mmCIF file with all atom_site columns, C-alpha atoms and ligand atoms in Angstrom:
data_model
loop_
_atom_site.group_PDB
_atom_site.id
_atom_site.type_symbol
_atom_site.label_atom_id
_atom_site.label_alt_id
_atom_site.label_comp_id
_atom_site.label_asym_id
_atom_site.label_entity_id
_atom_site.label_seq_id
_atom_site.pdbx_PDB_ins_code
_atom_site.Cartn_x
_atom_site.Cartn_y
_atom_site.Cartn_z
_atom_site.occupancy
_atom_site.B_iso_or_equiv
_atom_site.pdbx_formal_charge
_atom_site.auth_seq_id
_atom_site.auth_comp_id
_atom_site.auth_asym_id
_atom_site.auth_atom_id
_atom_site.pdbx_PDB_model_num
ATOM   1   C CA  . UNK A 1 1   ? 45.000 39.241 20.176 1.00 78.00 ? 1   UNK A CA  1
ATOM   2   C CA  . UNK A 1 2   ? 44.786 35.608 19.052 1.00 89.00 ? 2   UNK A CA  1
ATOM   3   C CA  . UNK A 1 3   ? 48.080 33.791 18.534 1.00 97.00 ? 3   UNK A CA  1
ATOM   4   C CA  . UNK A 1 4   ? 48.670 31.396 15.651 1.00 98.00 ? 4   UNK A CA  1
ATOM   5   C CA  . UNK A 1 5   ? 47.982 28.548 18.081 1.00 98.00 ? 5   UNK A CA  1
ATOM   6   C CA  . UNK A 1 6   ? 44.454 29.801 18.827 1.00 98.00 ? 6   UNK A CA  1
ATOM   7   C CA  . UNK A 1 7   ? 43.936 29.950 15.062 1.00 98.00 ? 7   UNK A CA  1
ATOM   8   C CA  . UNK A 1 8   ? 45.126 26.337 14.772 1.00 98.00 ? 8   UNK A CA  1
ATOM   9   C CA  . UNK A 1 9   ? 42.750 25.279 17.586 1.00 98.00 ? 9   UNK A CA  1
ATOM   10  C CA  . UNK A 1 10  ? 39.888 27.055 15.779 1.00 98.00 ? 10  UNK A CA  1
ATOM   11  C CA  . UNK A 1 11  ? 40.864 25.554 12.409 1.00 98.00 ? 11  UNK A CA  1
ATOM   12  C CA  . UNK A 1 12  ? 41.495 29.034 10.973 1.00 97.00 ? 12  UNK A CA  1
ATOM   13  C CA  . UNK A 1 13  ? 45.061 27.925 10.149 1.00 98.00 ? 13  UNK A CA  1
ATOM   14  C CA  . UNK A 1 14  ? 46.008 24.452 8.887  1.00 98.00 ? 14  UNK A CA  1
ATOM   15  C CA  . UNK A 1 15  ? 48.242 22.159 10.946 1.00 98.00 ? 15  UNK A CA  1
ATOM   16  C CA  . UNK A 1 16  ? 49.210 18.508 10.945 1.00 98.00 ? 16  UNK A CA  1
ATOM   17  C CA  . UNK A 1 17  ? 47.262 17.508 14.046 1.00 98.00 ? 17  UNK A CA  1
ATOM   18  C CA  . UNK A 1 18  ? 48.382 14.377 15.894 1.00 98.00 ? 18  UNK A CA  1
ATOM   19  C CA  . UNK A 1 19  ? 46.038 14.363 18.887 1.00 98.00 ? 19  UNK A CA  1
ATOM   20  C CA  . UNK A 1 20  ? 43.124 16.374 20.233 1.00 98.00 ? 20  UNK A CA  1
ATOM   21  C CA  . UNK A 1 21  ? 40.735 16.204 23.162 1.00 98.00 ? 21  UNK A CA  1
ATOM   22  C CA  . UNK A 1 22  ? 38.656 18.745 25.032 1.00 98.00 ? 22  UNK A CA  1
ATOM   23  C CA  . UNK A 1 23  ? 41.695 20.177 26.880 1.00 98.00 ? 23  UNK A CA  1
ATOM   24  C CA  . UNK A 1 24  ? 44.733 19.916 24.623 1.00 98.00 ? 24  UNK A CA  1
ATOM   25  C CA  . UNK A 1 25  ? 45.970 19.720 21.035 1.00 98.00 ? 25  UNK A CA  1
ATOM   26  C CA  . UNK A 1 26  ? 49.187 18.234 19.608 1.00 99.00 ? 26  UNK A CA  1
ATOM   27  C CA  . UNK A 1 27  ? 50.488 18.996 16.116 1.00 99.00 ? 27  UNK A CA  1
ATOM   28  C CA  . UNK A 1 28  ? 53.739 18.901 14.148 1.00 98.00 ? 28  UNK A CA  1
ATOM   29  C CA  . UNK A 1 29  ? 55.936 22.010 14.312 1.00 98.00 ? 29  UNK A CA  1
ATOM   30  C CA  . UNK A 1 30  ? 56.059 23.702 10.898 1.00 98.00 ? 30  UNK A CA  1
ATOM   31  C CA  . UNK A 1 31  ? 59.800 24.414 11.247 1.00 98.00 ? 31  UNK A CA  1
ATOM   32  C CA  . UNK A 1 32  ? 61.002 21.088 12.683 1.00 98.00 ? 32  UNK A CA  1
ATOM   33  C CA  . UNK A 1 33  ? 64.348 21.040 14.518 1.00 98.00 ? 33  UNK A CA  1
ATOM   34  C CA  . UNK A 1 34  ? 64.515 17.224 14.575 1.00 98.00 ? 34  UNK A CA  1
ATOM   35  C CA  . UNK A 1 35  ? 63.063 14.355 12.503 1.00 98.00 ? 35  UNK A CA  1
ATOM   36  C CA  . UNK A 1 36  ? 60.218 14.285 15.052 1.00 98.00 ? 36  UNK A CA  1
ATOM   37  C CA  . UNK A 1 37  ? 59.198 17.709 16.385 1.00 98.00 ? 37  UNK A CA  1
ATOM   38  C CA  . UNK A 1 38  ? 55.695 18.299 17.623 1.00 99.00 ? 38  UNK A CA  1
ATOM   39  C CA  . UNK A 1 39  ? 54.018 20.720 20.001 1.00 99.00 ? 39  UNK A CA  1
ATOM   40  C CA  . UNK A 1 40  ? 51.526 20.027 22.779 1.00 99.00 ? 40  UNK A CA  1
ATOM   41  C CA  . UNK A 1 41  ? 49.352 22.982 23.778 1.00 99.00 ? 41  UNK A CA  1
ATOM   42  C CA  . UNK A 1 42  ? 46.431 23.598 26.119 1.00 98.00 ? 42  UNK A CA  1
ATOM   43  C CA  . UNK A 1 43  ? 43.272 24.839 24.430 1.00 98.00 ? 43  UNK A CA  1
ATOM   44  C CA  . UNK A 1 44  ? 43.116 27.488 27.149 1.00 98.00 ? 44  UNK A CA  1
ATOM   45  C CA  . UNK A 1 45  ? 45.303 30.377 25.910 1.00 97.00 ? 45  UNK A CA  1
ATOM   46  C CA  . UNK A 1 46  ? 47.827 30.694 28.763 1.00 98.00 ? 46  UNK A CA  1
ATOM   47  C CA  . UNK A 1 47  ? 50.442 33.241 27.619 1.00 98.00 ? 47  UNK A CA  1
ATOM   48  C CA  . UNK A 1 48  ? 53.562 32.000 29.392 1.00 98.00 ? 48  UNK A CA  1
ATOM   49  C CA  . UNK A 1 49  ? 54.654 29.512 32.039 1.00 98.00 ? 49  UNK A CA  1
ATOM   50  C CA  . UNK A 1 50  ? 54.685 32.464 34.459 1.00 98.00 ? 50  UNK A CA  1
ATOM   51  C CA  . UNK A 1 51  ? 50.911 32.690 33.996 1.00 98.00 ? 51  UNK A CA  1
ATOM   52  C CA  . UNK A 1 52  ? 50.186 29.100 35.101 1.00 97.00 ? 52  UNK A CA  1
ATOM   53  C CA  . UNK A 1 53  ? 47.898 28.932 38.128 1.00 98.00 ? 53  UNK A CA  1
ATOM   54  C CA  . UNK A 1 54  ? 46.863 26.207 40.566 1.00 98.00 ? 54  UNK A CA  1
ATOM   55  C CA  . UNK A 1 55  ? 43.833 25.618 38.327 1.00 98.00 ? 55  UNK A CA  1
ATOM   56  C CA  . UNK A 1 56  ? 46.157 24.710 35.438 1.00 98.00 ? 56  UNK A CA  1
ATOM   57  C CA  . UNK A 1 57  ? 48.028 21.909 37.228 1.00 98.00 ? 57  UNK A CA  1
ATOM   58  C CA  . UNK A 1 58  ? 45.828 19.160 35.814 1.00 98.00 ? 58  UNK A CA  1
ATOM   59  C CA  . UNK A 1 59  ? 46.134 20.325 32.211 1.00 98.00 ? 59  UNK A CA  1
ATOM   60  C CA  . UNK A 1 60  ? 49.915 20.783 32.593 1.00 98.00 ? 60  UNK A CA  1
ATOM   61  C CA  . UNK A 1 61  ? 50.212 17.179 33.769 1.00 98.00 ? 61  UNK A CA  1
ATOM   62  C CA  . UNK A 1 62  ? 47.959 16.022 30.972 1.00 98.00 ? 62  UNK A CA  1
ATOM   63  C CA  . UNK A 1 63  ? 50.216 17.800 28.447 1.00 98.00 ? 63  UNK A CA  1
ATOM   64  C CA  . UNK A 1 64  ? 53.300 16.058 29.828 1.00 98.00 ? 64  UNK A CA  1
ATOM   65  C CA  . UNK A 1 65  ? 51.720 12.617 29.894 1.00 98.00 ? 65  UNK A CA  1
ATOM   66  C CA  . UNK A 1 66  ? 50.428 13.096 26.338 1.00 98.00 ? 66  UNK A CA  1
ATOM   67  C CA  . UNK A 1 67  ? 53.875 14.244 25.204 1.00 98.00 ? 67  UNK A CA  1
ATOM   68  C CA  . UNK A 1 68  ? 55.326 10.967 26.526 1.00 98.00 ? 68  UNK A CA  1
ATOM   69  C CA  . UNK A 1 69  ? 52.592 8.835  24.951 1.00 98.00 ? 69  UNK A CA  1
ATOM   70  C CA  . UNK A 1 70  ? 52.843 10.507 21.530 1.00 98.00 ? 70  UNK A CA  1
ATOM   71  C CA  . UNK A 1 71  ? 56.657 10.412 21.592 1.00 98.00 ? 71  UNK A CA  1
ATOM   72  C CA  . UNK A 1 72  ? 56.429 6.636  22.023 1.00 98.00 ? 72  UNK A CA  1
ATOM   73  C CA  . UNK A 1 73  ? 53.836 6.341  19.253 1.00 98.00 ? 73  UNK A CA  1
ATOM   74  C CA  . UNK A 1 74  ? 56.051 8.369  16.916 1.00 98.00 ? 74  UNK A CA  1
ATOM   75  C CA  . UNK A 1 75  ? 59.073 6.124  17.484 1.00 98.00 ? 75  UNK A CA  1
ATOM   76  C CA  . UNK A 1 76  ? 60.987 8.109  20.109 1.00 98.00 ? 76  UNK A CA  1
ATOM   77  C CA  . UNK A 1 77  ? 60.887 5.762  23.109 1.00 96.00 ? 77  UNK A CA  1
ATOM   78  C CA  . UNK A 1 78  ? 64.678 5.357  22.983 1.00 97.00 ? 78  UNK A CA  1
ATOM   79  C CA  . UNK A 1 79  ? 65.028 9.045  23.856 1.00 98.00 ? 79  UNK A CA  1
ATOM   80  C CA  . UNK A 1 80  ? 63.524 12.450 23.255 1.00 98.00 ? 80  UNK A CA  1
ATOM   81  C CA  . UNK A 1 81  ? 63.574 15.986 24.616 1.00 98.00 ? 81  UNK A CA  1
ATOM   82  C CA  . UNK A 1 82  ? 60.747 18.106 26.019 1.00 98.00 ? 82  UNK A CA  1
ATOM   83  C CA  . UNK A 1 83  ? 61.270 21.887 26.045 1.00 98.00 ? 83  UNK A CA  1
ATOM   84  C CA  . UNK A 1 84  ? 59.139 24.793 27.204 1.00 98.00 ? 84  UNK A CA  1
ATOM   85  C CA  . UNK A 1 85  ? 60.465 28.280 26.523 1.00 98.00 ? 85  UNK A CA  1
ATOM   86  C CA  . UNK A 1 86  ? 59.292 31.113 28.781 1.00 98.00 ? 86  UNK A CA  1
ATOM   87  C CA  . UNK A 1 87  ? 59.314 34.736 27.653 1.00 98.00 ? 87  UNK A CA  1
ATOM   88  C CA  . UNK A 1 88  ? 61.772 36.430 25.306 1.00 98.00 ? 88  UNK A CA  1
ATOM   89  C CA  . UNK A 1 89  ? 64.795 35.595 27.460 1.00 97.00 ? 89  UNK A CA  1
ATOM   90  C CA  . UNK A 1 90  ? 63.791 31.935 27.401 1.00 98.00 ? 90  UNK A CA  1
ATOM   91  C CA  . UNK A 1 91  ? 63.406 31.968 23.612 1.00 97.00 ? 91  UNK A CA  1
ATOM   92  C CA  . UNK A 1 92  ? 59.585 32.029 23.469 1.00 98.00 ? 92  UNK A CA  1
ATOM   93  C CA  . UNK A 1 93  ? 58.133 33.384 20.236 1.00 98.00 ? 93  UNK A CA  1
ATOM   94  C CA  . UNK A 1 94  ? 54.479 32.281 20.413 1.00 98.00 ? 94  UNK A CA  1
ATOM   95  C CA  . UNK A 1 95  ? 52.692 33.554 23.521 1.00 98.00 ? 95  UNK A CA  1
ATOM   96  C CA  . UNK A 1 96  ? 50.457 30.546 24.143 1.00 98.00 ? 96  UNK A CA  1
ATOM   97  C CA  . UNK A 1 97  ? 52.295 27.945 26.240 1.00 98.00 ? 97  UNK A CA  1
ATOM   98  C CA  . UNK A 1 98  ? 53.495 24.861 24.400 1.00 98.00 ? 98  UNK A CA  1
ATOM   99  C CA  . UNK A 1 99  ? 55.686 21.833 24.972 1.00 98.00 ? 99  UNK A CA  1
ATOM   100 C CA  . UNK A 1 100 ? 58.171 21.079 22.221 1.00 98.00 ? 100 UNK A CA  1
ATOM   101 C CA  . UNK A 1 101 ? 58.818 17.346 21.839 1.00 98.00 ? 101 UNK A CA  1
ATOM   102 C CA  . UNK A 1 102 ? 61.907 16.539 19.753 1.00 98.00 ? 102 UNK A CA  1
ATOM   103 C CA  . UNK A 1 103 ? 63.242 13.130 18.827 1.00 98.00 ? 103 UNK A CA  1
ATOM   104 C CA  . UNK A 1 104 ? 64.988 10.750 16.487 1.00 98.00 ? 104 UNK A CA  1
ATOM   105 C CA  . UNK A 1 105 ? 68.292 12.581 16.585 1.00 97.00 ? 105 UNK A CA  1
ATOM   106 C CA  . UNK A 1 106 ? 71.053 12.913 19.200 1.00 97.00 ? 106 UNK A CA  1
ATOM   107 C CA  . UNK A 1 107 ? 70.402 15.848 21.526 1.00 97.00 ? 107 UNK A CA  1
ATOM   108 C CA  . UNK A 1 108 ? 73.206 17.870 23.079 1.00 96.00 ? 108 UNK A CA  1
ATOM   109 C CA  . UNK A 1 109 ? 73.654 19.957 26.189 1.00 97.00 ? 109 UNK A CA  1
ATOM   110 C CA  . UNK A 1 110 ? 73.722 22.848 26.845 1.00 94.00 ? 110 UNK A CA  1
ATOM   111 C CA  . UNK A 1 111 ? 71.046 24.074 24.419 1.00 90.00 ? 111 UNK A CA  1
ATOM   112 C CA  . UNK A 1 112 ? 71.696 27.342 22.595 1.00 80.00 ? 112 UNK A CA  1
HETATM 113 P P1  . 5GP B 2 .   ? 58.769 29.015 20.809 1.00 54.45 ? 1   5GP B P1  1
HETATM 114 O O1  . 5GP B 2 .   ? 59.909 29.702 20.121 1.00 54.45 ? 1   5GP B O1  1
HETATM 115 O O2  . 5GP B 2 .   ? 57.673 30.005 21.155 1.00 54.45 ? 1   5GP B O2  1
HETATM 116 O O3  . 5GP B 2 .   ? 59.155 28.153 21.962 1.00 54.45 ? 1   5GP B O3  1
HETATM 117 O O4  . 5GP B 2 .   ? 58.184 27.988 19.746 1.00 54.45 ? 1   5GP B O4  1
HETATM 118 C C1  . 5GP B 2 .   ? 57.198 28.306 18.818 1.00 54.45 ? 1   5GP B C1  1
HETATM 119 C C2  . 5GP B 2 .   ? 57.185 27.180 17.817 1.00 54.45 ? 1   5GP B C2  1
HETATM 120 O O5  . 5GP B 2 .   ? 55.998 27.272 17.059 1.00 54.45 ? 1   5GP B O5  1
HETATM 121 C C3  . 5GP B 2 .   ? 58.351 27.211 16.830 1.00 54.45 ? 1   5GP B C3  1
HETATM 122 O O6  . 5GP B 2 .   ? 59.068 25.988 16.874 1.00 54.45 ? 1   5GP B O6  1
HETATM 123 C C4  . 5GP B 2 .   ? 57.671 27.437 15.491 1.00 54.45 ? 1   5GP B C4  1
HETATM 124 O O7  . 5GP B 2 .   ? 58.308 26.743 14.435 1.00 54.45 ? 1   5GP B O7  1
HETATM 125 C C5  . 5GP B 2 .   ? 56.272 26.933 15.735 1.00 54.45 ? 1   5GP B C5  1
HETATM 126 N N1  . 5GP B 2 .   ? 55.258 27.593 14.924 1.00 54.45 ? 1   5GP B N1  1
HETATM 127 C C6  . 5GP B 2 .   ? 55.101 28.939 14.770 1.00 54.45 ? 1   5GP B C6  1
HETATM 128 N N2  . 5GP B 2 .   ? 54.053 29.192 13.960 1.00 54.45 ? 1   5GP B N2  1
HETATM 129 C C7  . 5GP B 2 .   ? 53.540 27.979 13.611 1.00 54.45 ? 1   5GP B C7  1
HETATM 130 C C8  . 5GP B 2 .   ? 52.447 27.596 12.783 1.00 54.45 ? 1   5GP B C8  1
HETATM 131 O O8  . 5GP B 2 .   ? 51.723 28.414 12.210 1.00 54.45 ? 1   5GP B O8  1
HETATM 132 N N3  . 5GP B 2 .   ? 52.227 26.265 12.635 1.00 54.45 ? 1   5GP B N3  1
HETATM 133 C C9  . 5GP B 2 .   ? 53.000 25.317 13.272 1.00 54.45 ? 1   5GP B C9  1
HETATM 134 N N4  . 5GP B 2 .   ? 52.678 24.037 13.052 1.00 54.45 ? 1   5GP B N4  1
HETATM 135 N N5  . 5GP B 2 .   ? 54.042 25.653 14.058 1.00 54.45 ? 1   5GP B N5  1
HETATM 136 C C10 . 5GP B 2 .   ? 54.311 26.967 14.228 1.00 54.45 ? 1   5GP B C10 1
#
C-alpha cells in the first residue's frame, strides 16, 4: 500500500516541494506546527526508523544534512527542531520515514 508520501514523490498528490534529488525529497508540511515546518523523506519507502538498515546510513545522513541546509535557507539558523516519530507510540501517522524540521518559533521541552 502506497503512503501519501509515495504519492507525493510520484506527483500523484500535490505538495510544496523545496528540494529534490535522486535520493530524497523535502516539502512543506500541509498542517504546519510552526511558521516553518517541512519534511525530509527518502525516496525509498522505509516504513519506520526500526526498519533502517546498514544500507540506509548514507541516505539518513543525507536527510539530516539537507534538513540543516534547508533550515538555514528558510531563515531558521538561529534555532530549529528536528523530529522523527517512530510507530504509534512515538506519534507516527505516515508509515514512510520522515524528518520534521520546525522553526521560527520558540520550542519547548518536553514535547507532548
Ligand atoms: P507523523 O505524525 O507521521 O510524524 O507526521 C506526518 C506528517 O505528515 C504530519 O505533520 C502531517 O501534517 C503531514 N502530512 C500528512 N499528509 C500530508 C500530505 O498529504 N501532504 C503534506 N504536505 N503533508 C502531509
